[in-house]
Short mmCIF file of C-alpha atoms in Angstrom, two decimals:
data_model
loop_
_atom_site.label_atom_id
_atom_site.label_comp_id
_atom_site.label_asym_id
_atom_site.label_seq_id
_atom_site.Cartn_x
_atom_site.Cartn_y
_atom_site.Cartn_z
CA MET I 96 -14.27 50.31 23.48
CA SER I 97 -12.47 47.38 21.84
CA GLY I 98 -8.83 47.80 20.95
CA ASN I 99 -9.54 46.54 17.40
CA GLU I 100 -11.51 49.71 16.50
CA GLY I 101 -9.80 52.87 15.35
CA PRO I 102 -10.94 56.36 16.28
CA SER I 103 -14.39 56.96 14.73
CA LYS I 104 -15.60 60.19 13.15
CA ARG I 105 -17.52 62.26 15.65
CA PRO I 106 -19.21 65.65 15.55
CA LEU I 107 -16.86 68.57 15.98
CA ASP I 108 -18.14 69.44 19.43
CA ARG I 109 -17.14 66.02 20.77
CA ASN I 110 -13.57 66.51 19.67
CA LEU I 111 -13.08 69.87 21.33
CA ASN I 112 -10.60 69.89 24.17
CA LEU I 113 -11.30 71.16 27.65
CA GLN I 114 -9.89 74.69 27.16
CA ILE I 115 -12.04 75.40 24.09
CA ARG I 116 -15.12 74.04 25.77
CA LEU I 117 -14.53 76.24 28.82
CA VAL I 118 -14.04 79.36 26.64
CA ILE I 119 -17.24 78.64 24.71
CA ALA I 120 -19.15 77.95 27.91
CA LEU I 121 -17.88 81.22 29.46
CA LEU I 122 -18.85 83.27 26.40
CA LEU I 123 -22.31 81.71 26.33
CA PHE I 124 -22.77 82.39 30.05
CA LEU I 125 -21.66 86.01 29.68
CA GLY I 126 -23.95 86.44 26.68
CA LEU I 127 -26.85 85.02 28.64
CA MET I 128 -26.15 87.36 31.58
CA ILE I 129 -25.99 90.39 29.26
CA PHE I 130 -29.22 89.32 27.62
CA LEU I 131 -30.98 88.91 30.98
CA ALA I 132 -29.64 92.28 32.18
CA TRP I 133 -30.84 94.01 28.99
CA SER I 134 -34.25 92.30 29.29
CA ALA I 135 -34.59 93.45 32.91
CA VAL I 136 -33.72 97.07 31.97
CA ALA I 137 -35.84 97.09 28.80
CA HIS I 138 -38.93 95.74 30.48
CA ARG I 139 -38.32 97.58 33.76
CA LEU I 140 -38.51 94.39 35.78
CA SER I 141 -38.40 94.50 39.55
CA GLY I 142 -35.71 92.79 41.58
CA THR I 143 -37.98 89.89 42.35
CA GLU I 144 -38.89 89.45 38.71
CA THR I 145 -35.23 89.68 37.69
CA ALA I 146 -34.25 87.00 40.25
CA SER I 147 -37.07 84.77 39.06
CA LEU I 148 -35.90 85.20 35.46
CA LEU I 149 -32.36 84.24 36.46
CA LEU I 150 -33.62 81.12 38.24
CA ILE I 151 -35.88 80.09 35.38
CA ILE I 152 -33.41 80.71 32.53
CA GLY I 153 -29.93 81.09 34.02
CA LEU I 154 -29.70 78.01 36.20
CA PRO I 155 -30.88 75.49 33.55
CA ALA I 156 -28.60 77.15 31.01
CA ALA I 157 -25.62 76.90 33.44
CA ALA I 158 -26.40 73.24 34.17
CA LEU I 159 -26.64 72.41 30.45
CA THR I 160 -23.38 74.23 29.81
CA ALA I 161 -21.59 72.36 32.63
CA TYR I 162 -22.93 69.05 31.33
CA TRP I 163 -21.74 69.91 27.82
CA VAL I 164 -18.26 70.73 29.15
CA LEU I 165 -17.86 67.69 31.43
CA GLU I 166 -19.81 65.02 29.52
CA PRO I 167 -16.80 63.64 27.50
CA PHE I 168 -14.80 63.27 30.71
CA ARG I 169 -17.66 61.53 32.48
CA ARG I 170 -18.06 59.14 29.56
CA ALA I 171 -14.29 58.48 29.40
CA LEU I 172 -14.08 57.87 33.16
CA GLY I 173 -16.97 55.41 32.90
CA ILE I 174 -15.20 53.50 30.16
CA LEU I 175 -11.93 53.60 32.14
CA ASP I 176 -13.76 52.26 35.19
CA ALA I 177 -15.09 49.37 33.11
CA GLY I 178 -11.57 48.67 31.81
CA ILE I 179 -10.09 48.65 35.33
CA ARG I 180 -12.78 46.19 36.42
CA THR I 181 -11.76 43.85 33.58
CA LEU I 182 -8.17 44.02 34.86
CA GLU I 183 -9.40 43.09 38.31
CA ASP I 184 -11.21 40.09 36.77
CA GLY I 185 -7.97 38.98 35.07
CA ASP I 186 -9.01 39.92 31.51
CA PHE I 187 -6.09 41.81 29.98
CA SER I 188 -7.40 41.83 26.37
CA PHE I 189 -9.69 44.86 26.86
CA ARG I 190 -8.42 48.06 25.17
CA LEU I 191 -9.80 51.62 25.11
CA ARG I 192 -9.99 53.84 22.04
CA ARG I 193 -7.82 56.91 22.20
CA PRO I 194 -9.95 60.08 22.43
CA ARG I 195 -9.13 63.35 20.69
CA GLN I 196 -9.04 65.31 23.91
CA PRO I 197 -5.38 65.44 25.01
CA GLU I 198 -6.42 65.56 28.65
CA LEU I 199 -8.07 62.15 28.31
CA ALA I 200 -5.67 60.66 25.76
CA ALA I 201 -2.74 60.43 28.19
CA MET I 202 -4.89 58.63 30.77
CA ILE I 203 -6.29 56.18 28.22
CA ASP I 204 -2.82 55.55 26.78
CA LEU I 205 -1.53 54.74 30.25
CA TYR I 206 -4.35 52.24 30.76
CA ASN I 207 -3.65 50.53 27.40
CA GLN I 208 0.09 50.34 28.19
CA LEU I 209 -0.69 48.82 31.56
CA ALA I 210 -3.00 46.25 29.98
CA ASP I 211 -0.33 45.40 27.36
CA ALA I 212 2.28 44.88 30.12
CA PHE I 213 -0.10 42.67 32.10
CA GLN I 214 -0.97 40.59 29.05
CA LYS I 215 2.70 40.19 28.06
CA GLU I 216 3.59 39.17 31.62
CA ARG I 217 0.71 36.68 31.69
CA ASN I 218 1.82 35.15 28.38
CA THR I 219 5.38 34.86 29.67
CA LEU I 220 4.21 33.22 32.89
CA PHE I 221 1.95 30.88 30.91
CA GLN I 222 4.85 29.80 28.70
CA LYS I 223 7.07 29.24 31.74
CA GLU I 224 4.34 27.29 33.53
CA LEU I 225 3.77 25.20 30.41
CA LEU I 226 7.49 24.46 30.12
CA LEU I 227 7.76 23.64 33.84
CA ASP I 228 4.69 21.40 33.71
CA THR I 229 6.06 19.59 30.63
CA VAL I 230 9.38 18.98 32.41
CA ILE I 231 7.68 17.84 35.62
CA GLN I 232 5.23 15.55 33.86
CA HIS I 233 7.85 13.84 31.70
CA THR I 234 10.60 13.43 34.30
CA PRO I 235 11.08 9.79 35.39
CA MET I 236 11.25 10.90 39.02
CA ALA I 237 7.99 10.88 40.99
CA ILE I 238 7.21 14.42 42.19
CA LEU I 239 4.53 15.37 44.74
CA LEU I 240 3.69 18.83 46.08
CA VAL I 241 1.99 18.62 49.46
CA GLY I 242 0.19 21.77 50.63
CA PRO I 243 -1.70 22.87 53.73
CA HIS I 244 -3.50 20.17 55.73
CA ASP I 245 -1.26 17.59 53.95
CA ARG I 246 -3.32 17.72 50.76
CA ILE I 247 -1.58 16.81 47.49
CA LEU I 248 -1.56 19.84 45.17
CA LEU I 249 0.52 18.39 42.34
CA ALA I 250 1.47 14.89 41.18
CA ASN I 251 3.25 14.11 37.92
CA ARG I 252 2.81 11.02 35.74
CA ALA I 253 5.63 9.15 37.43
CA ALA I 254 3.92 9.68 40.80
CA GLN I 255 0.63 8.37 39.41
CA GLN I 256 2.46 5.27 38.17
CA ARG I 257 4.36 4.84 41.43
CA PHE I 258 1.11 4.95 43.45
CA PRO I 259 -1.56 3.36 41.22
CA LEU I 260 -4.68 4.11 43.28
CA GLY I 261 -6.99 4.13 40.26
CA LYS I 262 -7.71 7.87 40.57
CA SER I 263 -5.94 11.19 40.49
CA LEU I 264 -3.64 11.84 43.43
CA ILE I 265 -4.38 15.57 43.41
CA GLY I 266 -6.62 16.50 46.30
CA LEU I 267 -5.95 13.34 48.30
CA HIS I 268 -4.59 13.42 51.81
CA PHE I 269 -0.89 12.58 51.80
CA TYR I 270 -1.36 9.80 54.34
CA GLU I 271 -3.84 8.08 52.01
CA LEU I 272 -0.84 7.73 49.74
CA THR I 273 1.51 6.41 52.42
CA ALA I 274 -1.14 3.93 53.58
CA ALA I 275 -1.36 2.51 50.05
CA ALA I 276 2.45 2.22 49.71
CA SER I 277 4.59 -0.56 51.08
CA GLU I 278 5.20 -0.50 54.83
CA ALA I 279 8.86 0.55 54.59
CA LEU I 280 8.18 3.24 51.98
CA GLY I 281 5.18 4.55 53.92
CA ARG I 282 7.18 4.90 57.13
CA PHE I 283 10.02 6.65 55.30
CA LEU I 284 7.63 9.16 53.70
CA GLU I 285 5.86 9.86 56.99
CA ARG I 286 9.17 10.70 58.69
CA GLU I 287 9.80 13.41 56.07
CA GLU I 288 13.43 12.34 55.72
CA THR I 289 15.85 12.55 52.81
CA GLY I 290 18.05 9.59 51.94
CA LEU I 291 18.30 6.16 50.32
CA LEU I 292 15.72 3.42 50.86
CA ASN I 293 16.29 -0.23 49.94
CA LEU I 294 13.21 -2.37 49.34
CA GLN I 295 13.08 -6.12 48.79
CA ARG I 296 10.56 -7.09 46.12
CA GLU I 297 10.20 -10.60 44.75
CA GLU I 298 13.70 -11.64 45.83
CA GLU I 299 15.16 -8.56 44.17
CA ALA I 300 16.42 -5.45 45.95
CA GLU I 301 15.34 -2.03 44.72
CA THR I 302 16.94 1.25 45.72
CA TYR I 303 15.19 4.63 45.89
CA HIS I 304 16.40 8.10 46.69
CA ILE I 305 13.68 10.03 48.51
CA SER I 306 13.81 13.78 49.14
CA SER I 307 11.39 15.65 51.37
CA ILE I 308 11.99 19.40 51.13
CA PRO I 309 9.85 21.77 53.26
CA PHE I 310 9.39 25.39 52.19
CA HIS I 311 6.99 28.28 52.75
CA LEU I 312 4.87 29.82 50.00
CA ASN I 313 3.02 33.02 50.93
CA GLY I 314 3.72 32.18 54.56
CA ILE I 315 2.09 28.74 54.27
CA ARG I 316 4.14 25.57 54.74
CA HIS I 317 4.43 23.25 51.74
CA ARG I 318 6.50 20.16 51.11
CA LEU I 319 8.10 18.88 47.90
CA VAL I 320 8.52 15.09 47.82
CA MET I 321 10.70 13.49 45.11
CA ILE I 322 11.17 9.74 44.67
CA LYS I 323 13.86 8.55 42.27
CA HIS I 324 14.27 4.89 41.32
CA LEU I 325 18.02 4.21 41.30
CA THR I 326 18.06 0.43 40.76
CA ARG I 327 18.53 0.48 36.98
CA GLU I 328 21.07 3.27 37.09
CA MET I 329 23.04 1.52 39.84
CA ARG I 330 22.97 -1.75 37.94
CA ARG I 331 24.20 -0.02 34.82
CA LYS I 332 27.03 1.64 36.74
CA GLU I 333 27.83 -1.65 38.45
CA VAL I 334 28.03 -3.47 35.11
CA GLN I 335 30.23 -0.73 33.69
CA THR I 336 32.54 -0.98 36.72
CA TRP I 337 32.78 -4.76 36.42
CA LYS I 338 33.50 -4.52 32.70
CA LYS I 339 36.22 -1.96 33.33
CA MET I 340 37.72 -4.06 36.10
CA ILE I 341 37.68 -7.19 33.92
CA ARG I 342 39.35 -5.31 31.06
CA LEU I 343 41.98 -3.97 33.44
CA ILE I 344 42.67 -7.39 35.00
CA ASN I 345 42.81 -8.97 31.55
CA HIS I 346 45.23 -6.28 30.38
CA GLU I 347 47.51 -6.71 33.39
CA LEU I 348 47.46 -10.50 33.22
CA ASN I 349 48.27 -10.47 29.51
CA ASN I 350 51.07 -7.97 30.04
CA SER I 351 52.60 -10.20 32.71
CA LEU I 352 51.92 -13.67 31.32
CA ALA I 353 52.96 -13.01 27.71
CA PRO I 354 56.56 -12.09 28.64
CA LEU I 355 56.69 -15.02 31.07
CA SER I 356 55.72 -17.42 28.28
CA SER I 357 58.38 -15.95 26.02
CA LEU I 358 61.01 -16.12 28.78
CA LEU I 359 60.16 -19.76 29.54
CA HIS I 360 60.64 -20.59 25.88
CA SER I 361 64.02 -18.83 25.93
CA ALA I 362 65.01 -20.69 29.09
CA ARG I 363 64.23 -24.04 27.45
CA LEU I 364 66.40 -23.15 24.46
CA LEU I 365 69.27 -22.07 26.71
CA ALA I 366 68.97 -25.27 28.75
CA ARG I 367 69.34 -27.41 25.60
CA GLU I 368 72.53 -25.62 24.67
CA ALA I 369 75.72 -25.57 26.64
CA PRO I 370 75.06 -24.47 30.21
CA ASN I 371 74.96 -20.70 30.42
CA GLU I 372 74.23 -19.79 34.00
CA VAL I 373 74.59 -16.04 33.43
CA LYS I 374 71.93 -15.91 30.72
CA LEU I 375 69.63 -18.26 32.64
CA ALA I 376 69.97 -16.12 35.75
CA SER I 377 69.06 -13.02 33.75
CA VAL I 378 66.00 -14.76 32.32
CA PHE I 379 64.88 -15.95 35.75
CA ASP I 380 65.42 -12.49 37.26
CA THR I 381 63.20 -10.95 34.62
CA MET I 382 60.57 -13.62 35.18
CA SER I 383 60.72 -12.98 38.92
CA THR I 384 60.20 -9.23 38.37
CA SER I 385 57.14 -9.87 36.19
CA ILE I 386 55.72 -12.28 38.74
CA ASP I 387 56.27 -9.79 41.55
CA HIS I 388 54.44 -7.10 39.56
CA LEU I 389 51.53 -9.47 38.96
CA VAL I 390 51.40 -10.44 42.64
CA ARG I 391 51.35 -6.78 43.72
CA PHE I 392 48.62 -6.04 41.20
CA LEU I 393 46.44 -8.87 42.52
CA GLU I 394 47.18 -7.91 46.13
CA ASP I 395 45.95 -4.37 45.43
CA TYR I 396 42.62 -5.74 44.24
CA ALA I 397 42.41 -8.17 47.14
CA ASN I 398 43.11 -5.41 49.69
CA PHE I 399 40.51 -3.15 48.12
CA ALA I 400 37.87 -5.89 48.04
CA ARG I 401 38.32 -7.26 51.57
CA LEU I 402 39.32 -4.22 53.60
CA PRO I 403 38.29 -4.97 57.23
CA ASN I 404 37.05 -2.52 59.83
CA PRO I 405 39.97 -0.78 61.57
CA ARG I 406 41.24 -2.08 64.89
CA LYS I 407 42.17 1.16 66.58
CA GLU I 408 44.75 1.45 69.32
CA TRP I 409 47.02 4.09 70.82
CA VAL I 410 50.16 4.40 68.69
CA SER I 411 53.26 6.52 69.19
CA TRP I 412 53.74 8.50 66.00
CA ARG I 413 57.54 8.63 66.48
CA ASP I 414 57.84 4.83 66.73
CA PHE I 415 55.28 4.31 63.99
CA LEU I 416 57.06 6.59 61.50
CA ALA I 417 60.44 5.03 62.32
CA LYS I 418 59.14 1.80 60.75
CA VAL I 419 57.84 3.57 57.63
CA GLU I 420 60.83 5.80 56.93
CA PRO I 421 63.23 3.02 55.77
CA LEU I 422 60.73 2.00 53.09
CA TYR I 423 60.21 5.45 51.56
CA GLY I 424 62.24 8.28 53.01
CA PHE I 425 60.75 11.66 53.87
CA ARG I 426 61.53 14.86 55.72
CA LEU I 427 59.41 15.02 58.88
CA ASP I 428 57.74 18.22 60.04
CA MET I 429 56.26 17.44 63.47
CA ASP I 430 55.75 19.78 66.44
CA ASP I 431 55.39 17.19 69.22
CA PRO I 432 57.52 14.01 68.88
CA SER I 433 55.70 12.43 71.84
CA GLN I 434 52.31 12.74 70.18
CA ARG I 435 50.13 9.63 70.05
CA GLY I 436 47.38 8.69 67.63
CA TRP I 437 44.22 6.57 67.82
CA PHE I 438 44.13 4.40 64.67
CA ASP I 439 44.77 0.98 63.13
CA PRO I 440 48.58 0.95 62.61
CA ALA I 441 48.52 -1.67 59.82
CA GLN I 442 45.94 0.25 57.77
CA ILE I 443 47.47 3.70 58.29
CA GLN I 444 50.88 2.25 57.38
CA MET I 445 49.32 1.09 54.12
CA VAL I 446 48.03 4.65 53.55
CA LEU I 447 51.42 6.26 54.22
CA ILE I 448 53.30 3.75 52.05
CA ASN I 449 50.94 4.40 49.14
CA LEU I 450 51.16 8.19 49.50
CA LEU I 451 54.93 8.27 49.98
CA LYS I 452 55.46 5.90 47.06
CA ASN I 453 53.38 8.21 44.83
CA ALA I 454 55.33 11.25 46.10
CA HIS I 455 58.69 9.60 45.34
CA GLU I 456 57.54 8.59 41.86
CA ALA I 457 56.31 12.13 41.17
CA THR I 458 59.45 13.78 42.55
CA GLY I 459 62.05 11.63 40.78
CA THR I 460 65.59 12.10 42.06
CA ASP I 461 64.78 15.00 44.42
CA LYS I 462 63.86 12.82 47.45
CA GLU I 463 64.45 15.64 49.96
CA SER I 464 61.39 17.53 48.72
CA VAL I 465 59.07 14.77 49.99
CA VAL I 466 57.70 16.13 53.28
CA LEU I 467 55.44 14.51 55.85
CA LYS I 468 53.84 17.17 58.05
CA LEU I 469 51.85 16.28 61.18
CA ALA I 470 49.74 18.62 63.28
CA PRO I 471 47.66 17.55 66.30
CA GLY I 472 43.92 18.14 66.42
CA GLN I 473 41.82 19.45 69.29
CA ILE I 474 40.38 16.01 70.13
CA PRO I 475 42.72 13.46 71.81
CA GLY I 476 44.34 11.28 69.15
CA ALA I 477 43.22 13.50 66.27
CA VAL I 478 45.85 14.46 63.75
CA HIS I 479 46.11 16.23 60.41
CA PHE I 480 48.94 14.92 58.28
CA GLN I 481 50.05 15.94 54.81
CA VAL I 482 52.31 14.22 52.29
CA MET I 483 53.86 16.88 50.02
CA ASP I 484 56.00 16.50 46.90
CA ARG I 485 57.55 18.72 44.24
CA GLY I 486 56.34 16.81 41.21
CA ARG I 487 54.34 18.14 38.28
CA GLY I 488 51.15 18.20 40.34
CA MET I 489 47.71 17.62 38.85
CA SER I 490 45.40 19.65 36.70
CA PRO I 491 41.98 20.49 38.24
CA GLU I 492 40.31 17.93 35.97
CA THR I 493 42.78 15.19 36.95
CA MET I 494 42.44 16.13 40.63
CA ASN I 495 38.65 15.70 40.41
CA ARG I 496 39.05 12.21 38.95
CA ALA I 497 42.11 11.00 40.87
CA LEU I 498 40.06 9.51 43.72
CA LEU I 499 37.77 7.53 41.41
CA PRO I 500 38.37 3.75 41.34
CA PHE I 501 40.46 2.49 38.39
CA PHE I 502 41.57 5.99 37.34
CA SER I 503 45.33 6.33 37.02
CA THR I 504 47.74 8.63 35.22
CA LYS I 505 50.47 5.97 35.29
CA PRO I 506 50.79 3.55 32.36
CA SER I 507 51.06 0.58 34.75
CA GLY I 508 48.84 1.96 37.54
CA THR I 509 45.78 0.10 38.82
CA GLY I 510 43.92 3.24 39.87
CA LEU I 511 43.24 1.82 43.34
CA GLY I 512 45.99 3.38 45.48
CA LEU I 513 44.34 6.70 46.36
CA THR I 514 40.90 5.08 46.42
CA LEU I 515 42.15 2.53 48.96
CA CYS I 516 43.73 5.31 51.08
CA ARG I 517 40.51 7.29 51.12
CA GLU I 518 38.50 4.18 52.00
CA ILE I 519 40.78 3.44 54.97
CA LEU I 520 40.61 7.03 56.27
CA GLU I 521 36.83 7.14 55.91
CA LEU I 522 36.55 3.87 57.83
CA HIS I 523 38.47 5.68 60.59
CA GLY I 524 35.97 8.54 60.36
CA GLY I 525 38.51 10.79 58.63
CA SER I 526 38.98 12.17 55.14
CA LEU I 527 41.44 12.60 52.27
CA ARG I 528 41.66 15.48 49.81
CA LEU I 529 44.08 16.68 47.16
CA GLN I 530 45.53 20.19 47.01
CA THR I 531 47.99 22.07 44.84
CA ARG I 532 51.27 22.84 46.61
CA GLU I 533 52.48 26.41 46.44
CA GLY I 534 55.59 26.54 44.30
CA GLY I 535 54.65 23.36 42.43
CA GLY I 536 53.73 19.85 43.40
CA LEU I 537 50.90 18.12 45.19
CA ILE I 538 49.62 17.94 48.77
CA VAL I 539 47.61 14.94 49.97
CA ALA I 540 45.86 16.20 53.11
CA CYS I 541 44.56 13.51 55.48
CA GLU I 542 42.62 13.76 58.70
CA LEU I 543 42.20 11.25 61.53
CA PRO I 544 39.50 12.25 64.02
CA GLY I 545 40.83 10.49 67.14
CA LEU I 546 38.57 9.81 70.11
CA PRO I 547 35.34 11.62 71.06
CA GLN I 548 35.75 14.58 73.41
CA GLU I 549 34.71 12.72 76.52
CA ARG I 550 37.35 10.01 76.06
CA GLY I 551 41.12 10.15 76.25
CA PRO I 552 44.11 7.82 76.41
CA GLU I 553 43.29 6.83 79.95
CA ALA I 554 39.72 5.84 79.06
CA ALA I 555 40.97 3.76 76.17
#
C-alpha cells in the first residue's frame, strides 16, 4: 500500500478487469446450469431432487463466482478506506498502488492526487508558518496574542524580555501579565487602548507605542497586543534634528558674518583715505541688508520654538485682510465681505504673510495671479481659505517633504515657513495641505474650524 512500491506481479486472474470477469462468471454459470439440466434428464430426477441439486451445487457455485468477481473491488475499497482514514488523521504521506483494473485505477489515482495536493498545501503552510514565526520571534517589538478567556496564546522573545516572569507567558492569564507590569503600563493594557505611553524610570523618560487590535477568528474574539519601545528611535531622530539645525544655523551665521567682517575691513580702509561718503554708505547699506537677513533668520527660529497658544477672538475678515494686503498684494475671492472669523489675528497674519510671500516669490513678476480665496464653513467662525499662485508648483516628492522642518527648495530658505504655518493652524484645531493648481502652480489650502456648533458670536 505504500507509495514507494511499484505494481507487483500478480496472477493473471487478479489483473482481469470487471467486464472479463463478468463474462467468465456468466459462461461458468451457464455451463453449470446446462450440466445440472443434463444430469437431471439423464438420471430422470424428480422436481424435488432437481431443486435439491440446484441448492447443493448451484448456490455455492454462484456465491464463489460472485466473490471471485467482486473480491478485487472489495480489497481495493478496504485499502481506500484505510487511506481516507489516514487523511482524516492528518497523515498525507500514505499512497496507494495503482491496480491494473481500469475501474479501480481512476479512483486510486484520484486519491493519490488528493493526498499529493494536501501534502503540498501542508508543506506550503508549514513554510509560511515558519517564516512568520521567525519574523515574529526576532522583531524587537513585543507581540502578544490573547485568545478566549484572556489566555495568552502567543508571546515572542521581545515579550518574554519585556515581562520577565521567570516562565513562559503562553497559557497565562493576560491580567497576570498586567499585574506584574508597572502600574501605568498595566492600566494602559487593561483599557485595551492604542496610543503612546510615557513612563518615568530612574529619572529617565521612556516612550512606548502600544496597539491593542481586536479581531475574530472562527467566530471567537482574539486580541493582538503590540508594544514598541520608541525611546531610542526618538532620541536618534532628536539628535539628527539637532545636528541638522546646528549645521543650518552655523551655515547661516557664517554666510552673514563673513561678508560683514569683509565689509568692516573695507570700511576701515575707506575711512583712512579721503572721506568718501558714497562708498561708505554703500558698504553700510550692504552690511545692514546682511544684518536684517540674519535677524529674520533668528526670528524664524525663535517664533518656531516659542509659539504660544492662540488667543482667539472675533475678527472681521475685511478689516483683517486690509492690513495684510499692503505687505503682499493679492486678488481676493470672497463671497461675504462681512464674514467674521474666530482666531488669533497675530498668528493668522503670520500664516498669511508667509504663504503670500512664498506665492509672490514663486510667481515672479506676475503678481495678479496670486489669489486669496475664502469660503465660510458650516460652523460659526469656520473658514476655508486658499492661497494660489502660478509658479512652477511642486513635484509629488517635494510636496510630501515640503511640510517637514528644515526642508526648503530655496537656497537661502530656513525650511520653517510652512512648518510654522501648519503648527499655527493645528493649534487652532485646523489644518494645512498642499495641492496642485489646475493650469499650473500651487494651492495652499487652510482650514480654521471656528466655534463649536452650540456657540456663536453672541456666546463669545
